[in-house]
PDB file of C-alpha atoms in Angstrom:
ATOM      1  CA  UNK G   1      88.259 102.667 103.594  1.00 60.00           C
ATOM      2  CA  UNK G   2      89.674 105.571 105.762  1.00 73.00           C
ATOM      3  CA  UNK G   3      89.518 109.251 103.657  1.00 79.00           C
ATOM      4  CA  UNK G   4      93.067 109.557 103.201  1.00 75.00           C
ATOM      5  CA  UNK G   5      93.418 105.810 102.278  1.00 76.00           C
ATOM      6  CA  UNK G   6      90.512 106.823  99.379  1.00 81.00           C
ATOM      7  CA  UNK G   7      91.963 109.736  98.721  1.00 79.00           C
ATOM      8  CA  UNK G   8      95.612 107.475  97.986  1.00 81.00           C
ATOM      9  CA  UNK G   9      94.019 104.939  96.485  1.00 84.00           C
ATOM     10  CA  UNK G  10      92.324 107.817  93.402  1.00 88.00           C
ATOM     11  CA  UNK G  11      96.214 109.255  93.474  1.00 89.00           C
ATOM     12  CA  UNK G  12      97.460 105.919  92.324  1.00 91.00           C
ATOM     13  CA  UNK G  13      94.147 105.091  90.173  1.00 91.00           C
ATOM     14  CA  UNK G  14      95.102 108.669  88.522  1.00 93.00           C
ATOM     15  CA  UNK G  15      99.429 107.951  88.665  1.00 95.00           C
ATOM     16  CA  UNK G  16      98.360 104.198  86.638  1.00 95.00           C
ATOM     17  CA  UNK G  17      95.828 105.600  83.960  1.00 95.00           C
ATOM     18  CA  UNK G  18      98.453 108.483  83.340  1.00 97.00           C
ATOM     19  CA  UNK G  19     101.246 105.934  83.325  1.00 97.00           C
ATOM     20  CA  UNK G  20      99.509 103.608  80.999  1.00 96.00           C
ATOM     21  CA  UNK G  21      98.512 106.808  78.374  1.00 97.00           C
ATOM     22  CA  UNK G  22     102.186 107.366  78.216  1.00 97.00           C
ATOM     23  CA  UNK G  23     103.301 103.793  77.094  1.00 97.00           C
ATOM     24  CA  UNK G  24     100.390 103.609  74.540  1.00 97.00           C
ATOM     25  CA  UNK G  25     102.010 106.965  73.194  1.00 97.00           C
ATOM     26  CA  UNK G  26     105.457 105.277  73.645  1.00 97.00           C
ATOM     27  CA  UNK G  27     104.121 102.510  71.398  1.00 96.00           C
ATOM     28  CA  UNK G  28     102.562 104.954  68.728  1.00 97.00           C
ATOM     29  CA  UNK G  29     105.870 106.876  68.788  1.00 97.00           C
ATOM     30  CA  UNK G  30     107.595 103.584  68.123  1.00 96.00           C
ATOM     31  CA  UNK G  31     105.789 102.270  65.677  1.00 96.00           C
ATOM     32  CA  UNK G  32     105.820 105.870  63.719  1.00 97.00           C
ATOM     33  CA  UNK G  33     109.340 105.943  63.716  1.00 96.00           C
ATOM     34  CA  UNK G  34     109.649 102.165  62.779  1.00 95.00           C
ATOM     35  CA  UNK G  35     107.833 103.214  60.074  1.00 95.00           C
ATOM     36  CA  UNK G  36     109.958 106.236  59.235  1.00 95.00           C
ATOM     37  CA  UNK G  37     112.583 104.104  59.430  1.00 94.00           C
ATOM     38  CA  UNK G  38     111.144 101.580  56.632  1.00 94.00           C
ATOM     39  CA  UNK G  39     110.097 104.086  54.471  1.00 95.00           C
ATOM     40  CA  UNK G  40     113.373 106.121  54.994  1.00 94.00           C
ATOM     41  CA  UNK G  41     115.795 102.642  53.896  1.00 92.00           C
ATOM     42  CA  UNK G  42     113.712 101.518  50.957  1.00 92.00           C
ATOM     43  CA  UNK G  43     112.490 104.046  49.449  1.00 92.00           C
ATOM     44  CA  UNK G  44     114.934 107.442  50.101  1.00 91.00           C
ATOM     45  CA  UNK G  45     117.590 105.428  50.156  1.00 89.00           C
ATOM     46  CA  UNK G  46     119.175 106.879  53.399  1.00 89.00           C
ATOM     47  CA  UNK G  47     118.287 105.318  56.386  1.00 86.00           C
ATOM     48  CA  UNK G  48     118.666 107.313  59.309  1.00 91.00           C
ATOM     49  CA  UNK G  49     121.049 105.887  62.514  1.00 88.00           C
ATOM     50  CA  UNK G  50     118.489 107.700  64.667  1.00 92.00           C
ATOM     51  CA  UNK G  51     115.326 105.772  64.642  1.00 92.00           C
ATOM     52  CA  UNK G  52     116.944 102.233  65.911  1.00 92.00           C
ATOM     53  CA  UNK G  53     118.225 104.011  69.358  1.00 93.00           C
ATOM     54  CA  UNK G  54     115.078 105.842  69.542  1.00 94.00           C
ATOM     55  CA  UNK G  55     113.132 103.285  69.103  1.00 94.00           C
ATOM     56  CA  UNK G  56     114.260 100.936  71.614  1.00 94.00           C
ATOM     57  CA  UNK G  57     114.471 103.603  73.976  1.00 95.00           C
ATOM     58  CA  UNK G  58     110.658 103.849  73.803  1.00 96.00           C
ATOM     59  CA  UNK G  59     109.369 100.377  74.006  1.00 96.00           C
ATOM     60  CA  UNK G  60     111.945  99.972  77.323  1.00 95.00           C
ATOM     61  CA  UNK G  61     109.324 102.397  78.908  1.00 97.00           C
ATOM     62  CA  UNK G  62     106.278 101.090  76.964  1.00 97.00           C
ATOM     63  CA  UNK G  63     107.542  98.013  78.530  1.00 96.00           C
ATOM     64  CA  UNK G  64     108.021  99.237  82.275  1.00 96.00           C
ATOM     65  CA  UNK G  65     105.109 101.222  82.474  1.00 97.00           C
ATOM     66  CA  UNK G  66     102.984  98.697  81.716  1.00 95.00           C
ATOM     67  CA  UNK G  67     104.510  96.239  83.135  1.00 95.00           C
ATOM     68  CA  UNK G  68     104.052  98.699  86.117  1.00 96.00           C
ATOM     69  CA  UNK G  69     100.210  99.048  85.999  1.00 95.00           C
ATOM     70  CA  UNK G  70      99.331  94.897  85.671  1.00 92.00           C
ATOM     71  CA  UNK G  71     101.747  95.118  89.506  1.00 91.00           C
ATOM     72  CA  UNK G  72      99.029  97.271  90.461  1.00 90.00           C
ATOM     73  CA  UNK G  73      96.585  96.013  89.114  1.00 87.00           C
ATOM     74  CA  UNK G  74      97.853  92.350  90.533  1.00 83.00           C
ATOM     75  CA  UNK G  75      97.904  90.242  86.469  1.00 79.00           C
ATOM     76  CA  UNK G  76     101.993  90.265  86.656  1.00 68.00           C
ATOM     77  CA  UNK G  77     103.935  89.076  89.911  1.00 61.00           C
ATOM     78  CA  UNK G  78     100.844  87.349  90.589  1.00 63.00           C
ATOM     79  CA  UNK G  79     100.008  83.183  91.105  1.00 63.00           C
ATOM     80  CA  UNK G  80      96.761  83.212  89.304  1.00 70.00           C
ATOM     81  CA  UNK G  81      96.099  79.485  88.658  1.00 71.00           C
ATOM     82  CA  UNK G  82      97.067  78.380  92.512  1.00 71.00           C
ATOM     83  CA  UNK G  83      95.526  81.359  93.929  1.00 69.00           C
ATOM     84  CA  UNK G  84      91.967  80.826  93.402  1.00 73.00           C
ATOM     85  CA  UNK G  85      92.250  77.089  94.097  1.00 75.00           C
ATOM     86  CA  UNK G  86      93.250  77.601  97.758  1.00 76.00           C
ATOM     87  CA  UNK G  87      91.550  78.427 100.804  1.00 75.00           C
ATOM     88  CA  UNK G  88      90.925  82.127 101.546  1.00 75.00           C
ATOM     89  CA  UNK G  89      93.674  82.248 104.682  1.00 78.00           C
ATOM     90  CA  UNK G  90      96.296  80.714 101.950  1.00 76.00           C
ATOM     91  CA  UNK G  91      95.028  82.952  99.381  1.00 77.00           C
ATOM     92  CA  UNK G  92      95.748  86.224 101.674  1.00 79.00           C
ATOM     93  CA  UNK G  93      99.359  84.390 102.023  1.00 82.00           C
ATOM     94  CA  UNK G  94     100.211  83.412  98.609  1.00 81.00           C
ATOM     95  CA  UNK G  95      98.773  87.467  97.935  1.00 83.00           C
ATOM     96  CA  UNK G  96     100.983  88.811 100.459  1.00 84.00           C
ATOM     97  CA  UNK G  97     104.237  86.821  99.568  1.00 86.00           C
ATOM     98  CA  UNK G  98     103.764  87.809  95.461  1.00 85.00           C
ATOM     99  CA  UNK G  99     103.124  91.779  96.554  1.00 90.00           C
ATOM    100  CA  UNK G 100     106.352  91.596  98.144  1.00 92.00           C
ATOM    101  CA  UNK G 101     108.198  89.652  95.511  1.00 91.00           C
ATOM    102  CA  UNK G 102     106.968  92.461  93.422  1.00 91.00           C
ATOM    103  CA  UNK G 103     108.619  95.205  95.653  1.00 95.00           C
ATOM    104  CA  UNK G 104     111.844  93.638  95.744  1.00 96.00           C
ATOM    105  CA  UNK G 105     111.691  93.416  92.500  1.00 95.00           C
ATOM    106  CA  UNK G 106     110.885  96.794  91.518  1.00 96.00           C
ATOM    107  CA  UNK G 107     113.209  98.454  94.242  1.00 98.00           C
ATOM    108  CA  UNK G 108     116.265  96.075  92.708  1.00 97.00           C
ATOM    109  CA  UNK G 109     114.900  97.413  88.993  1.00 97.00           C
ATOM    110  CA  UNK G 110     115.048 100.985  90.440  1.00 97.00           C
ATOM    111  CA  UNK G 111     118.769 101.243  92.220  1.00 97.00           C
ATOM    112  CA  UNK G 112     120.201  99.104  89.712  1.00 97.00           C
ATOM    113  CA  UNK G 113     118.820 101.361  86.714  1.00 96.00           C
ATOM    114  CA  UNK G 114     119.314 103.860  87.887  1.00 96.00           C
ATOM    115  CA  UNK G 115     122.787 102.842  88.929  1.00 97.00           C
ATOM    116  CA  UNK G 116     123.640 102.127  85.578  1.00 96.00           C
ATOM    117  CA  UNK G 117     121.627 105.531  84.272  1.00 96.00           C
ATOM    118  CA  UNK G 118     124.145 107.860  85.626  1.00 97.00           C
ATOM    119  CA  UNK G 119     127.054 105.619  85.149  1.00 96.00           C
ATOM    120  CA  UNK G 120     126.276 106.141  81.049  1.00 95.00           C
ATOM    121  CA  UNK G 121     124.703 109.427  81.440  1.00 95.00           C
ATOM    122  CA  UNK G 122     127.850 111.150  80.208  1.00 94.00           C
ATOM    123  CA  UNK G 123     128.348 108.728  77.357  1.00 94.00           C
ATOM    124  CA  UNK G 124     126.340 109.665  73.492  1.00 93.00           C
ATOM    125  CA  UNK G 125     123.694 107.259  72.688  1.00 91.00           C
ATOM    126  CA  UNK G 126     125.147 105.672  69.261  1.00 87.00           C
ATOM    127  CA  UNK G 127     123.138 106.941  66.179  1.00 86.00           C
ATOM    128  CA  UNK G 128     121.352 109.901  68.397  1.00 88.00           C
ATOM    129  CA  UNK G 129     122.413 112.681  69.661  1.00 91.00           C
ATOM    130  CA  UNK G 130     120.885 111.808  73.370  1.00 93.00           C
ATOM    131  CA  UNK G 131     122.864 110.637  76.933  1.00 95.00           C
ATOM    132  CA  UNK G 132     123.032 106.880  76.838  1.00 94.00           C
ATOM    133  CA  UNK G 133     121.726 107.258  80.071  1.00 94.00           C
ATOM    134  CA  UNK G 134     118.183 107.291  78.458  1.00 95.00           C
ATOM    135  CA  UNK G 135     118.821 103.358  77.569  1.00 93.00           C
ATOM    136  CA  UNK G 136     118.462 102.932  81.318  1.00 96.00           C
ATOM    137  CA  UNK G 137     115.634 105.213  82.337  1.00 96.00           C
ATOM    138  CA  UNK G 138     112.853 103.344  81.750  1.00 95.00           C
ATOM    139  CA  UNK G 139     114.037 100.577  83.725  1.00 96.00           C
ATOM    140  CA  UNK G 140     114.135 102.761  86.921  1.00 97.00           C
ATOM    141  CA  UNK G 141     111.117 105.109  86.665  1.00 97.00           C
ATOM    142  CA  UNK G 142     108.904 101.743  85.801  1.00 97.00           C
ATOM    143  CA  UNK G 143     110.862 100.254  88.830  1.00 97.00           C
ATOM    144  CA  UNK G 144     109.933 103.066  90.844  1.00 97.00           C
ATOM    145  CA  UNK G 145     106.313 102.798  89.734  1.00 97.00           C
ATOM    146  CA  UNK G 146     106.433  98.932  90.821  1.00 96.00           C
ATOM    147  CA  UNK G 147     107.797  99.318  94.150  1.00 97.00           C
ATOM    148  CA  UNK G 148     105.220 102.230  94.496  1.00 95.00           C
ATOM    149  CA  UNK G 149     101.935 100.168  93.923  1.00 94.00           C
ATOM    150  CA  UNK G 150     103.449  96.901  95.013  1.00 93.00           C
ATOM    151  CA  UNK G 151     103.600  99.005  98.084  1.00 93.00           C
ATOM    152  CA  UNK G 152     100.213  99.980  97.537  1.00 91.00           C
ATOM    153  CA  UNK G 153      98.591  96.745  97.068  1.00 88.00           C
ATOM    154  CA  UNK G 154     100.886  95.542 100.342  1.00 88.00           C
ATOM    155  CA  UNK G 155      99.044  98.576 102.299  1.00 87.00           C
ATOM    156  CA  UNK G 156      95.830  98.526 101.393  1.00 83.00           C
ATOM    157  CA  UNK G 157      95.152  94.770 100.235  1.00 72.00           C
ATOM    158  CA  UNK G 158      92.829  93.849  98.178  1.00 58.00           C
ATOM    159  CA  UNK G 159      91.659  95.153  94.734  1.00 47.00           C
ATOM    160  CA  UNK G 160      90.095  94.816  91.743  1.00 45.00           C
ATOM    161  CA  UNK G 161      91.039  96.424  88.282  1.00 43.00           C
ATOM    162  CA  UNK G 162      87.691  99.101  87.718  1.00 39.00           C
ATOM    163  CA  UNK G 163      86.923  97.123  84.482  1.00 43.00           C
ATOM    164  CA  UNK G 164      86.555  94.082  86.442  1.00 42.00           C
ATOM    165  CA  UNK G 165      84.853  95.316  89.416  1.00 42.00           C
ATOM    166  CA  UNK G 166      80.650  93.976  89.880  1.00 44.00           C
ATOM    167  CA  UNK G 167      78.077  96.543  90.942  1.00 44.00           C
ATOM    168  CA  UNK G 168      77.512  95.926  94.909  1.00 42.00           C
ATOM    169  CA  UNK G 169      81.417  95.016  95.149  1.00 41.00           C
TER     170      UNK G 169
END
């Protein structure tokens, strides 16, 4: 593997870890917001309106970021059952096909999510003083990451996630 390719892989390893950390933080924040929602509703008898839209926004980012990392690890948009039953040459073709499907899906999410985000940005979100376009930011950013990671897989070939790589690989 060339030094530039190794550097790119290392950089994208770091990006994947960072994105997964953001997804985890979004899930924790979402759980805390929902806990506040329940406490405020049943103990204070004053349900805040901002909790639901903010929790949904965080869930969107968590799901899309998790999907992007799964695409990079090739555990999402993969034909695992069929893949392992085939000889090496058809495996390569099937992996390439799944990577192309993931790239096309990521591009679609990025473009369409970005369009919706821009169209809705001037409107205020119901229940929260935030731009309504933020509802689609997870689609746009997550789609961009899916596209990036899919292209990386297409260009670099096989990938084994660090936690599944055996010594000597």
